[in-house]
């Protein structure tokens, strides 16, 4: 019997598993697909406080997220880093009509109804700079767009902007690193494992799982259950653990498009639309630009979210209000979409639904279960700490919080140490190009050396799958990071799917499946 059985291998499930294992609890986690296969690999890839959430008066959420930015930067400087955001301003900017700030301003200053004046933006950015405190990230400044690199890709009507700090994160790698650290601390991580049922007893749960590859079923006993099913949290409550609960989620689809690189500098743009919504345009994977996101209700978690033609055109049209170069559907090289499982707070629109998290313990009729609703990637570590506060009463003598200041695998180096790691790799492995070495450091940090150990020439790394992806790296991902197919490697552990051809992907997938078959045969 284990202490905790966690359902769901997204950021919340893996974060809770890591925190719990580090406090000495025995933990098993089951994910029906790959880690981060759903919501946690389909974000806008930002660690941010959520500037627009200030308009909804979500001050606690914003403050917690702002504080977390620098905590997380120190823990994972390979997969997260500071970025500067350029917010162009013009007189046509509008609120969404249902934000609390818009409603208040409309009552107090009716002549400003619907407008987002520059003084209000400056006030919001002042709060953004001060609510959470800053030690690493620089503060806001006013920026001229005339004759500057930041203004070059924008239409001439934009004359000035505000520039502030937030952070980038490789979202799906964050999930994998949390799972790995949980496993290193004693947790059992099972991917490709569907929870078929969970039966409640007086002092424990009996959970039945099925292995997707073999079809074999296994029964597990746990003192407590954690439902971190993301978009499926409601289905798990109703169908798997069969609780009589009124709590629910609101599924909100967020879609993104990727184009070829639209500008030459390394800053992001924060664009405000005439409809009151916002989108980001972000430098992506060196040669691309990421644009997103939308907010649309999504009814069924079993229906795979996809960027619809209407959402694609909305994002293109939004970006075209700002960029000189007018984008068309032909400029889109990739699109992706994810479903945010927000706590259903009864908001009128998908955009207005709270991004805060809600944790509910149910112990009526037997062993306890913790249901996890909502949350955002920036506050996953604090969500896990809050979850352990809910769990602690059921496990006497449980140690306190420990994850703050603890590096994730590969992150044991200074925030500004990426350049030194890249230079060190290239000195020891001269065949590496600078982009190749930088990609490895950004993915694996100090563990990149483990992939390259003993390699004097590129051929020592084995099969070349294309786009600098080597056999040695794929073996590492299979042996250490739970990769089972090509998609796991090229879309969640890396983003090399943007660079590989269809034939290269097919060859990679065949190679991985053959190696898995060999491993299973050897184990029998």
mmCIF file of C-alpha atoms in Angstrom, residues 187-504:
data_model
loop_
_atom_site.group_PDB
_atom_site.id
_atom_site.type_symbol
_atom_site.label_atom_id
_atom_site.label_comp_id
_atom_site.label_asym_id
_atom_site.label_seq_id
_atom_site.Cartn_x
_atom_site.Cartn_y
_atom_site.Cartn_z
ATOM 1 C CA UNK A 187 7.857 7.899 -6.346
ATOM 2 C CA UNK A 188 6.703 5.411 -8.969
ATOM 3 C CA UNK A 189 5.842 7.095 -12.278
ATOM 4 C CA UNK A 190 3.675 5.085 -14.687
ATOM 5 C CA UNK A 191 3.019 6.504 -18.159
ATOM 6 C CA UNK A 192 0.739 4.860 -20.700
ATOM 7 C CA UNK A 193 -1.346 3.664 -17.751
ATOM 8 C CA UNK A 194 -5.070 4.360 -17.596
ATOM 9 C CA UNK A 195 -6.984 4.333 -14.316
ATOM 10 C CA UNK A 196 -10.020 2.157 -14.939
ATOM 11 C CA UNK A 197 -11.630 2.429 -11.528
ATOM 12 C CA UNK A 198 -11.040 3.548 -7.965
ATOM 13 C CA UNK A 199 -13.011 1.866 -5.208
ATOM 14 C CA UNK A 200 -13.310 3.562 -1.829
ATOM 15 C CA UNK A 201 -12.951 1.681 1.435
ATOM 16 C CA UNK A 202 -12.965 2.908 5.000
ATOM 17 C CA UNK A 203 -9.226 3.552 5.205
ATOM 18 C CA UNK A 204 -7.883 3.070 1.687
ATOM 19 C CA UNK A 205 -8.589 3.121 -2.045
ATOM 20 C CA UNK A 206 -8.256 0.232 -4.452
ATOM 21 C CA UNK A 207 -7.219 1.580 -7.850
ATOM 22 C CA UNK A 208 -7.274 -0.589 -10.972
ATOM 23 C CA UNK A 209 -5.011 0.452 -13.848
ATOM 24 C CA UNK A 210 -4.444 -0.880 -17.351
ATOM 25 C CA UNK A 211 -1.166 -0.729 -19.265
ATOM 26 C CA UNK A 212 -1.817 0.719 -22.736
ATOM 27 C CA UNK A 213 0.971 -1.306 -24.354
ATOM 28 C CA UNK A 214 0.236 -4.763 -22.928
ATOM 29 C CA UNK A 215 -3.387 -4.518 -21.785
ATOM 30 C CA UNK A 216 -2.396 -5.930 -18.404
ATOM 31 C CA UNK A 217 -4.395 -4.732 -15.400
ATOM 32 C CA UNK A 218 -2.991 -4.075 -11.933
ATOM 33 C CA UNK A 219 -4.614 -3.305 -8.596
ATOM 34 C CA UNK A 220 -3.050 -0.714 -6.300
ATOM 35 C CA UNK A 221 -3.925 0.178 -2.714
ATOM 36 C CA UNK A 222 -3.470 3.742 -1.438
ATOM 37 C CA UNK A 223 -4.355 5.585 1.743
ATOM 38 C CA UNK A 224 -5.312 8.715 -0.190
ATOM 39 C CA UNK A 225 -6.157 9.601 -3.777
ATOM 40 C CA UNK A 226 -5.160 12.782 -5.629
ATOM 41 C CA UNK A 227 -7.275 13.635 -8.667
ATOM 42 C CA UNK A 228 -5.054 15.865 -10.823
ATOM 43 C CA UNK A 229 -6.702 14.824 -14.068
ATOM 44 C CA UNK A 230 -6.690 18.302 -15.612
ATOM 45 C CA UNK A 231 -9.446 18.480 -18.254
ATOM 46 C CA UNK A 232 -10.677 15.074 -17.067
ATOM 47 C CA UNK A 233 -10.933 15.998 -13.368
ATOM 48 C CA UNK A 234 -14.722 16.218 -13.597
ATOM 49 C CA UNK A 235 -15.013 12.916 -15.468
ATOM 50 C CA UNK A 236 -12.832 11.252 -12.828
ATOM 51 C CA UNK A 237 -15.029 12.612 -10.041
ATOM 52 C CA UNK A 238 -18.225 11.378 -11.673
ATOM 53 C CA UNK A 239 -17.155 8.226 -13.497
ATOM 54 C CA UNK A 240 -13.966 6.852 -11.938
ATOM 55 C CA UNK A 241 -14.201 7.563 -8.231
ATOM 56 C CA UNK A 242 -17.979 8.133 -8.310
ATOM 57 C CA UNK A 243 -18.350 11.057 -5.936
ATOM 58 C CA UNK A 244 -21.565 12.976 -5.419
ATOM 59 C CA UNK A 245 -19.992 16.406 -5.929
ATOM 60 C CA UNK A 246 -21.221 19.708 -7.329
ATOM 61 C CA UNK A 247 -17.673 20.944 -7.994
ATOM 62 C CA UNK A 248 -16.747 21.189 -11.639
ATOM 63 C CA UNK A 249 -14.391 22.571 -14.229
ATOM 64 C CA UNK A 250 -14.853 24.972 -17.087
ATOM 65 C CA UNK A 251 -12.881 23.808 -20.100
ATOM 66 C CA UNK A 252 -11.372 26.731 -22.001
ATOM 67 C CA UNK A 253 -9.498 26.099 -25.250
ATOM 68 C CA UNK A 254 -6.415 28.176 -25.947
ATOM 69 C CA UNK A 255 -5.004 27.995 -29.474
ATOM 70 C CA UNK A 256 -1.646 29.179 -30.815
ATOM 71 C CA UNK A 257 -0.031 29.545 -34.215
ATOM 72 C CA UNK A 258 3.654 29.478 -35.168
ATOM 73 C CA UNK A 259 5.090 31.400 -38.116
ATOM 74 C CA UNK A 260 8.569 31.903 -39.499
ATOM 75 C CA UNK A 261 10.554 34.523 -37.585
ATOM 76 C CA UNK A 262 8.802 37.912 -37.862
ATOM 77 C CA UNK A 263 11.478 40.163 -36.340
ATOM 78 C CA UNK A 264 15.158 40.111 -35.399
ATOM 79 C CA UNK A 265 15.311 41.032 -31.699
ATOM 80 C CA UNK A 266 14.698 38.694 -28.746
ATOM 81 C CA UNK A 267 11.838 40.556 -27.034
ATOM 82 C CA UNK A 268 8.165 39.598 -26.913
ATOM 83 C CA UNK A 269 5.182 41.725 -27.851
ATOM 84 C CA UNK A 270 2.064 42.130 -25.731
ATOM 85 C CA UNK A 271 -0.703 43.209 -28.115
ATOM 86 C CA UNK A 272 -4.036 44.663 -26.980
ATOM 87 C CA UNK A 273 -6.997 44.413 -29.305
ATOM 88 C CA UNK A 274 -9.930 46.704 -29.951
ATOM 89 C CA UNK A 275 -12.119 43.923 -28.472
ATOM 90 C CA UNK A 276 -10.306 44.178 -25.133
ATOM 91 C CA UNK A 277 -8.440 40.876 -25.431
ATOM 92 C CA UNK A 278 -4.668 40.431 -25.550
ATOM 93 C CA UNK A 279 -2.251 38.163 -27.388
ATOM 94 C CA UNK A 280 1.502 37.613 -27.306
ATOM 95 C CA UNK A 281 4.014 37.398 -30.153
ATOM 96 C CA UNK A 282 7.082 35.579 -28.840
ATOM 97 C CA UNK A 283 10.472 34.570 -30.307
ATOM 98 C CA UNK A 284 10.309 30.778 -30.596
ATOM 99 C CA UNK A 285 12.929 28.099 -31.139
ATOM 100 C CA UNK A 286 15.351 30.497 -32.817
ATOM 101 C CA UNK A 287 13.753 30.699 -36.265
ATOM 102 C CA UNK A 288 10.056 31.106 -35.474
ATOM 103 C CA UNK A 289 7.472 33.364 -33.806
ATOM 104 C CA UNK A 290 4.735 32.034 -31.514
ATOM 105 C CA UNK A 291 1.409 33.922 -31.502
ATOM 106 C CA UNK A 292 -1.385 33.258 -29.023
ATOM 107 C CA UNK A 293 -3.673 32.676 -27.352
ATOM 108 C CA UNK A 294 -7.439 32.450 -27.803
ATOM 109 C CA UNK A 295 -10.097 31.793 -25.152
ATOM 110 C CA UNK A 296 -13.023 29.611 -26.218
ATOM 111 C CA UNK A 297 -15.216 27.240 -24.252
ATOM 112 C CA UNK A 298 -14.515 23.548 -24.965
ATOM 113 C CA UNK A 299 -17.269 21.133 -24.077
ATOM 114 C CA UNK A 300 -15.779 17.626 -24.080
ATOM 115 C CA UNK A 301 -12.311 16.683 -22.780
ATOM 116 C CA UNK A 302 -12.366 13.514 -24.895
ATOM 117 C CA UNK A 303 -12.431 15.673 -28.056
ATOM 118 C CA UNK A 304 -8.852 16.609 -28.909
ATOM 119 C CA UNK A 305 -8.494 20.404 -28.945
ATOM 120 C CA UNK A 306 -7.391 21.816 -32.277
ATOM 121 C CA UNK A 307 -6.785 25.322 -33.506
ATOM 122 C CA UNK A 308 -9.835 25.958 -35.670
ATOM 123 C CA UNK A 309 -9.619 27.969 -38.904
ATOM 124 C CA UNK A 310 -11.624 30.685 -37.149
ATOM 125 C CA UNK A 311 -9.147 30.843 -34.249
ATOM 126 C CA UNK A 312 -6.203 30.852 -36.657
ATOM 127 C CA UNK A 313 -7.739 33.731 -38.613
ATOM 128 C CA UNK A 314 -8.536 35.599 -35.403
ATOM 129 C CA UNK A 315 -4.882 35.412 -34.306
ATOM 130 C CA UNK A 316 -3.657 36.419 -37.759
ATOM 131 C CA UNK A 317 -6.059 39.359 -37.870
ATOM 132 C CA UNK A 318 -5.080 40.418 -34.358
ATOM 133 C CA UNK A 319 -1.369 40.355 -35.225
ATOM 134 C CA UNK A 320 -2.044 42.229 -38.465
ATOM 135 C CA UNK A 321 -3.380 45.159 -36.438
ATOM 136 C CA UNK A 322 0.205 45.648 -35.228
ATOM 137 C CA UNK A 323 2.771 44.220 -37.660
ATOM 138 C CA UNK A 324 3.736 45.998 -40.876
ATOM 139 C CA UNK A 325 3.972 42.669 -42.639
ATOM 140 C CA UNK A 326 0.471 41.306 -43.139
ATOM 141 C CA UNK A 327 0.229 37.623 -42.313
ATOM 142 C CA UNK A 328 -1.934 35.024 -44.055
ATOM 143 C CA UNK A 329 -2.741 31.390 -43.397
ATOM 144 C CA UNK A 330 0.179 30.456 -45.663
ATOM 145 C CA UNK A 331 2.572 31.901 -43.067
ATOM 146 C CA UNK A 332 1.466 29.406 -40.389
ATOM 147 C CA UNK A 333 3.938 26.502 -40.115
ATOM 148 C CA UNK A 334 2.366 24.866 -37.054
ATOM 149 C CA UNK A 335 -0.606 25.328 -34.768
ATOM 150 C CA UNK A 336 -1.483 23.764 -31.446
ATOM 151 C CA UNK A 337 -4.267 23.972 -28.925
ATOM 152 C CA UNK A 338 -4.790 22.985 -25.309
ATOM 153 C CA UNK A 339 -7.658 22.922 -22.848
ATOM 154 C CA UNK A 340 -7.312 24.800 -19.581
ATOM 155 C CA UNK A 341 -9.300 23.050 -16.821
ATOM 156 C CA UNK A 342 -10.424 26.154 -14.940
ATOM 157 C CA UNK A 343 -12.477 26.041 -11.784
ATOM 158 C CA UNK A 344 -16.089 26.738 -12.740
ATOM 159 C CA UNK A 345 -16.800 29.991 -10.891
ATOM 160 C CA UNK A 346 -19.820 30.895 -13.006
ATOM 161 C CA UNK A 347 -18.064 33.627 -15.015
ATOM 162 C CA UNK A 348 -19.984 34.898 -18.042
ATOM 163 C CA UNK A 349 -17.110 34.412 -20.513
ATOM 164 C CA UNK A 350 -14.204 32.034 -20.960
ATOM 165 C CA UNK A 351 -11.763 34.927 -20.681
ATOM 166 C CA UNK A 352 -13.244 36.069 -17.362
ATOM 167 C CA UNK A 353 -13.103 32.621 -15.710
ATOM 168 C CA UNK A 354 -10.627 32.573 -12.835
ATOM 169 C CA UNK A 355 -7.101 31.239 -13.437
ATOM 170 C CA UNK A 356 -6.665 30.611 -9.713
ATOM 171 C CA UNK A 357 -6.617 27.092 -8.327
ATOM 172 C CA UNK A 358 -9.066 25.407 -5.986
ATOM 173 C CA UNK A 359 -8.316 22.319 -3.891
ATOM 174 C CA UNK A 360 -11.134 20.253 -2.383
ATOM 175 C CA UNK A 361 -10.780 17.284 0.004
ATOM 176 C CA UNK A 362 -13.629 14.769 0.158
ATOM 177 C CA UNK A 363 -13.578 12.164 2.943
ATOM 178 C CA UNK A 364 -17.289 11.476 3.195
ATOM 179 C CA UNK A 365 -17.798 7.749 3.336
ATOM 180 C CA UNK A 366 -14.234 6.547 3.601
ATOM 181 C CA UNK A 367 -10.661 7.237 2.555
ATOM 182 C CA UNK A 368 -9.898 10.811 1.487
ATOM 183 C CA UNK A 369 -9.483 12.183 -2.031
ATOM 184 C CA UNK A 370 -8.052 15.546 -3.047
ATOM 185 C CA UNK A 371 -9.536 17.045 -6.215
ATOM 186 C CA UNK A 372 -7.438 19.677 -7.990
ATOM 187 C CA UNK A 373 -9.224 22.347 -10.043
ATOM 188 C CA UNK A 374 -7.627 25.012 -12.198
ATOM 189 C CA UNK A 375 -4.233 26.562 -11.659
ATOM 190 C CA UNK A 376 -1.607 27.990 -13.967
ATOM 191 C CA UNK A 377 1.867 26.764 -14.774
ATOM 192 C CA UNK A 378 3.591 29.659 -12.976
ATOM 193 C CA UNK A 379 2.091 28.723 -9.626
ATOM 194 C CA UNK A 380 2.372 24.939 -9.910
ATOM 195 C CA UNK A 381 4.943 24.707 -7.074
ATOM 196 C CA UNK A 382 2.773 26.768 -4.734
ATOM 197 C CA UNK A 383 -0.263 24.698 -5.749
ATOM 198 C CA UNK A 384 1.699 21.576 -4.761
ATOM 199 C CA UNK A 385 2.585 23.117 -1.397
ATOM 200 C CA UNK A 386 -1.068 24.010 -0.834
ATOM 201 C CA UNK A 387 -2.067 20.470 -1.788
ATOM 202 C CA UNK A 388 0.345 19.062 0.802
ATOM 203 C CA UNK A 389 -1.209 21.359 3.406
ATOM 204 C CA UNK A 390 -4.546 19.676 2.609
ATOM 205 C CA UNK A 391 -2.929 16.226 2.679
ATOM 206 C CA UNK A 392 -0.893 16.725 5.885
ATOM 207 C CA UNK A 393 -3.750 16.146 8.397
ATOM 208 C CA UNK A 394 -4.034 12.550 7.163
ATOM 209 C CA UNK A 395 -0.334 11.755 7.721
ATOM 210 C CA UNK A 396 0.944 12.536 11.195
ATOM 211 C CA UNK A 397 4.386 14.082 11.467
ATOM 212 C CA UNK A 398 4.656 15.078 7.808
ATOM 213 C CA UNK A 399 7.625 17.453 7.263
ATOM 214 C CA UNK A 400 7.047 20.973 6.025
ATOM 215 C CA UNK A 401 7.563 22.664 2.655
ATOM 216 C CA UNK A 402 10.941 22.034 1.011
ATOM 217 C CA UNK A 403 10.815 22.687 -2.746
ATOM 218 C CA UNK A 404 11.621 26.421 -2.678
ATOM 219 C CA UNK A 405 15.264 26.820 -3.651
ATOM 220 C CA UNK A 406 15.678 23.190 -4.742
ATOM 221 C CA UNK A 407 16.959 22.804 -8.294
ATOM 222 C CA UNK A 408 15.267 20.491 -10.755
ATOM 223 C CA UNK A 409 17.441 17.949 -12.633
ATOM 224 C CA UNK A 410 20.060 19.776 -14.717
ATOM 225 C CA UNK A 411 19.302 23.123 -13.084
ATOM 226 C CA UNK A 412 22.178 23.197 -10.609
ATOM 227 C CA UNK A 413 23.961 26.238 -12.058
ATOM 228 C CA UNK A 414 23.583 30.043 -11.832
ATOM 229 C CA UNK A 415 20.754 31.880 -13.587
ATOM 230 C CA UNK A 416 23.293 33.598 -15.845
ATOM 231 C CA UNK A 417 25.373 30.467 -16.417
ATOM 232 C CA UNK A 418 23.983 29.174 -19.726
ATOM 233 C CA UNK A 419 26.753 30.769 -21.788
ATOM 234 C CA UNK A 420 29.458 29.162 -19.669
ATOM 235 C CA UNK A 421 27.832 25.733 -20.032
ATOM 236 C CA UNK A 422 27.586 26.144 -23.809
ATOM 237 C CA UNK A 423 31.236 27.187 -24.041
ATOM 238 C CA UNK A 424 32.279 24.237 -21.868
ATOM 239 C CA UNK A 425 30.392 21.731 -24.013
ATOM 240 C CA UNK A 426 31.973 23.082 -27.185
ATOM 241 C CA UNK A 427 35.474 22.968 -25.699
ATOM 242 C CA UNK A 428 35.047 19.317 -24.712
ATOM 243 C CA UNK A 429 33.122 18.319 -27.861
ATOM 244 C CA UNK A 430 34.451 20.498 -30.711
ATOM 245 C CA UNK A 431 32.097 18.970 -33.293
ATOM 246 C CA UNK A 432 29.158 20.778 -31.661
ATOM 247 C CA UNK A 433 27.941 23.919 -33.398
ATOM 248 C CA UNK A 434 26.885 26.803 -31.158
ATOM 249 C CA UNK A 435 23.129 26.294 -31.850
ATOM 250 C CA UNK A 436 23.461 22.559 -31.204
ATOM 251 C CA UNK A 437 25.282 23.056 -27.907
ATOM 252 C CA UNK A 438 22.848 25.766 -26.835
ATOM 253 C CA UNK A 439 19.854 23.548 -27.610
ATOM 254 C CA UNK A 440 21.295 20.769 -25.452
ATOM 255 C CA UNK A 441 22.033 23.123 -22.557
ATOM 256 C CA UNK A 442 18.574 24.689 -22.779
ATOM 257 C CA UNK A 443 16.999 21.233 -22.636
ATOM 258 C CA UNK A 444 19.236 19.359 -20.194
ATOM 259 C CA UNK A 445 21.393 21.907 -18.358
ATOM 260 C CA UNK A 446 24.294 20.270 -16.554
ATOM 261 C CA UNK A 447 22.994 16.832 -17.599
ATOM 262 C CA UNK A 448 23.853 17.525 -21.256
ATOM 263 C CA UNK A 449 27.319 16.145 -20.512
ATOM 264 C CA UNK A 450 25.754 12.783 -19.683
ATOM 265 C CA UNK A 451 24.333 12.550 -23.200
ATOM 266 C CA UNK A 452 27.658 13.432 -24.830
ATOM 267 C CA UNK A 453 29.976 11.441 -22.588
ATOM 268 C CA UNK A 454 32.851 9.868 -24.560
ATOM 269 C CA UNK A 455 31.888 11.507 -27.867
ATOM 270 C CA UNK A 456 34.882 12.942 -29.762
ATOM 271 C CA UNK A 457 33.169 13.210 -33.141
ATOM 272 C CA UNK A 458 29.509 13.417 -34.120
ATOM 273 C CA UNK A 459 29.521 9.806 -35.331
ATOM 274 C CA UNK A 460 30.201 8.676 -31.745
ATOM 275 C CA UNK A 461 26.623 9.720 -30.905
ATOM 276 C CA UNK A 462 25.181 7.015 -33.165
ATOM 277 C CA UNK A 463 22.350 7.423 -35.658
ATOM 278 C CA UNK A 464 21.758 10.972 -36.907
ATOM 279 C CA UNK A 465 17.979 11.468 -37.045
ATOM 280 C CA UNK A 466 18.304 15.020 -38.401
ATOM 281 C CA UNK A 467 18.195 18.546 -36.928
ATOM 282 C CA UNK A 468 21.001 17.630 -34.429
ATOM 283 C CA UNK A 469 18.917 14.820 -32.878
ATOM 284 C CA UNK A 470 21.223 11.877 -32.251
ATOM 285 C CA UNK A 471 20.769 8.287 -31.159
ATOM 286 C CA UNK A 472 22.543 9.103 -27.893
ATOM 287 C CA UNK A 473 19.978 11.798 -27.095
ATOM 288 C CA UNK A 474 17.018 9.595 -28.003
ATOM 289 C CA UNK A 475 18.368 6.783 -25.820
ATOM 290 C CA UNK A 476 18.717 9.280 -22.961
ATOM 291 C CA UNK A 477 15.101 10.385 -23.424
ATOM 292 C CA UNK A 478 13.890 6.794 -23.445
ATOM 293 C CA UNK A 479 15.984 5.679 -20.476
ATOM 294 C CA UNK A 480 15.607 8.768 -18.287
ATOM 295 C CA UNK A 481 12.577 10.742 -19.464
ATOM 296 C CA UNK A 482 9.837 8.193 -20.277
ATOM 297 C CA UNK A 483 9.785 8.770 -24.069
ATOM 298 C CA UNK A 484 8.027 5.968 -25.961
ATOM 299 C CA UNK A 485 7.395 7.300 -29.469
ATOM 300 C CA UNK A 486 8.526 9.996 -31.881
ATOM 301 C CA UNK A 487 5.898 12.520 -30.741
ATOM 302 C CA UNK A 488 7.171 12.245 -27.164
ATOM 303 C CA UNK A 489 10.629 13.223 -28.420
ATOM 304 C CA UNK A 490 9.945 15.846 -31.096
ATOM 305 C CA UNK A 491 7.004 17.722 -29.547
ATOM 306 C CA UNK A 492 7.239 17.318 -25.763
ATOM 307 C CA UNK A 493 10.904 16.618 -24.846
ATOM 308 C CA UNK A 494 12.079 18.907 -27.688
ATOM 309 C CA UNK A 495 10.426 20.978 -30.420
ATOM 310 C CA UNK A 496 12.449 19.414 -33.233
ATOM 311 C CA UNK A 497 9.199 18.514 -34.982
ATOM 312 C CA UNK A 498 9.444 22.021 -36.443
ATOM 313 C CA UNK A 499 12.630 21.011 -38.287
ATOM 314 C CA UNK A 500 12.319 17.308 -39.146
ATOM 315 C CA UNK A 501 10.754 16.030 -42.356
ATOM 316 C CA UNK A 502 7.895 13.546 -42.434
ATOM 317 C CA UNK A 503 10.284 10.784 -43.507
ATOM 318 C CA UNK A 504 12.710 11.625 -40.699
#
